[in-house]
Amino acid sequence: MADARTSSLPDILRDAGLYALVAFGLCIPIVAYRTNAGPTGLELTPRWPLVAAFCAAIFVLRVVQRLILARRDARRALTPSPAQATEAVQGEPDAGQRVSTFGLYAFLGIALTLPVIASLASGGLGPARYWIDLGILILTYVMLGWGLNIVVGLAGLLDLGYVAFYAVGAYCYALLSTTFGLSFWVCLPLAGLFAAAWGMVLGFPVLRLRGDYLAIVTLAFGEIIRLVLINWTDLTGGAAGISSIPRASFFGIPFSADEDGFAARFGLEFDSMHRVVFLYYLILGLALLTNFATLRLRRMPIGRAWEALREDEIACRSLGIDTTTTKLTAFALGAAFAGFAGSFFSVRQGFISPESFTFLESAIILAIVVLGGMGSQVGVAIAAVAMVGGPELLRNLGFLSAVFGEGFDPNEYRLLLFGLAMVAMMVWRPRGLISVRVPSVSLGERRAISGAHVSEGHG
Amino acid sequence: MTVLTPANPKTAERIAVGRDAVLSVVHLTMRFGGLTAVNDLSFEARAGDITALIGPNGAGKTTVFNCITGFYKPTEGMLRLAHADGTVHLLERLPNFAVNRTARVARTFQNIRLFPGMTVLENLLVAQHKPLMRASGFTVLGLLGLAGYRSAETAAIDTAKGWLDRIGLMDRADDPAGALPYGAQRRLEIARAMCTDPVLLCLDEPAAGLNPRESAELNALLRYIRDAHHTSVLLIEHDMSVVMQISDHVVVLDYGCKIADGTPDQVRADPKVVAAYLGVEDEEVERVEAEVGISHGEAGA
Ligand SMILES: Nc1ncnc2c1ncn2[C@@H]1O[C@H](COP(=O)(O)OP(=O)(O)O)[C@@H](O)[C@H]1O
Ligand SMILES: [Mg+2]
């Protein structure tokens, strides 16, 4: 697209024609003939209408793209860049920021009332199970996204092995509860501490690396943890995993049908859904705790040091900030939240195996953070809903199986969807859904900072 | 000469320091592979002075700064920093960040290094990391929202406001630092360095790219820093007029070697400086240098 951007219509048409011509050239060897194994050997079936359709589509798309670009350039030419301003730039809250405040309350409201809404909509707690389970799944990813956001979004350290800490938390609860019979509420903080300790162990040697190197080493660390879990059969049960992990109890009261159970104690009719609803509010609480801690930390010196580290590490050192410990705290804290989420995962599933902690999980969590807009809490939540809830939604759209045939499972296209979403984001919102940064402190009214000024960090 | 105890008790030897030298650079040499960027440089910056380090491009000035501020470990030599209370820090032994945190040497960079996505105010608060961190009980107490941290933060904001007022950026406190014009970014970087409460402020070409009015403002700011904050200033400057106007003491570097050291007037009159610095043709430099008898040795051209 290195063309000089003249935007007269004939010019655009000629340009689009050129694109269509190139597409035609590419189509001839690839699309134009289909080879079939006929009775007399290979048969060629010409498919020229298809080629024509391709070329026409490319022509139209190119024209549309050029028109959009031309309009954007015209708009840009009218607004001066804030970097040239010598006066304070009066920041109108932009779309992203409005989404931010509105989205926060909408998200919180729906999240708090989801079990009620779902059971009203589907007529009873039982039938609402699907929606509440989906809510739990989404919230788990929201929490993981928020945890990783501390490392990637705030401190600017690219961590591709985040799922390792999730695994550490999950196995921590599974092993402690099956071996020593410790309760969930004892194991939860222990799992967080354990994961944080692993974060330190990993962080100490690798945090002097930057950028790509750090990413590769964290990726390798994630794989190492998974391989250890598979091969250390004595402790972890190997690929078979750990089963019959004690289920969640209501602060010691089991969700069972007998008279010691939750329902009997509280004078309710027994319903297996009580446990699911409890789990839902548990993960909601954990996610909100993550969010609260992050928002609080951002306003503390350590949070500002994280962001400063993302902006310029060398300047940080010249200001007396010990960059190694600062990075380590970010790493350890992010890991601790993954540990909490991990122990929740194992108490919910009752069964864990290394299969749940593959690189794909790390990639999904990272995708959520990147798509949401690094550093933005609401953005991450929206991205988690889209990334995790999206494929589920597709599954329920009946007409899709009508189009793609029976047995169409959108989950199998998840990676494809990620890819598409990523490419689309790179084109339209390269800094994520919500790319503005809200300052941690201000003298006057708090105004968001455009993503154009904010760095993504180098390691 | 007085005898002082070093801050680090492990450094058992007692070090003699000139009475009022805040920084003594002793036989400093820095080599990059075969290139000797700084060659056996010794000079002193006296407390309460503005000391200028000048020299043509590539003379090794920034390298000296990087050694002083811990970004490079010198190949040879000693860097002694004395506080007013008599403690002495050996800068070449400190880890990078400790040069600022414990020895209290602050610096700015030749190519400005602000935190562009953070506001002007946040930039000044990051610089007060050490006291704020302590007040927040290393985050634990601060998370609980205790009053001690809140009052410390208010104090830090007041300090920042004082500097914003001084550098004329009060009305832009909530703008991202990356959106400021160039001259304002330079002033902000100086204010940010001052927020770390340094005893020695090292400025790498602070007047580069400033217009005459901004340059005059900078001179006033540096005098204010020296006189009101009793912070010594070590200054790299290309612009001779700035150097001659505000510095108390000038050290001239050429090809990593010191070629002159004295008051601005002495330096200005020095033929070696005239030859090396004041923009003469290469052949002429060589001729004059041959006359005054310096050779480049392995410093190379
Ligand atoms: N990190 C480095 N690696 C190799 N050579 C360097 C490095 N830093 C500086 N130099 C070299 O040292 C010499 C002095 O550079 P510098 O200190 O930046 O000069 P000045 O600031 O006086 O213009 C130059 O020749 C430069 O190329
Ligand atoms: Mg330089």
Short mmCIF file of C-alpha atoms and ligand atoms in Angstrom, two decimals, chain B residues 56-63 65-66 110-111 204-205 236 238, ligand 2:
data_model
loop_
_atom_site.label_atom_id
_atom_site.label_comp_id
_atom_site.label_asym_id
_atom_site.label_seq_id
_atom_site.Cartn_x
_atom_site.Cartn_y
_atom_site.Cartn_z
CA PRO B 56 33.84 18.19 20.51
CA ASN B 57 31.44 15.47 19.41
CA GLY B 58 32.64 12.01 20.28
CA ALA B 59 35.10 13.29 22.88
CA GLY B 60 33.70 10.88 25.46
CA LYS B 61 31.59 13.22 27.58
CA THR B 62 28.48 11.04 27.62
CA THR B 63 30.65 8.05 28.37
CA PHE B 65 28.41 10.48 32.56
CA ASN B 66 27.46 6.88 32.01
CA GLN B 110 21.19 13.60 25.82
CA ASN B 111 18.15 12.17 24.03
CA ASP B 204 23.77 15.88 29.34
CA GLU B 205 23.48 18.73 26.81
CA ILE B 236 27.83 18.64 29.44
CA HIS B 238 28.04 22.04 23.39
MG MG C 2 27.13 12.93 24.13
#
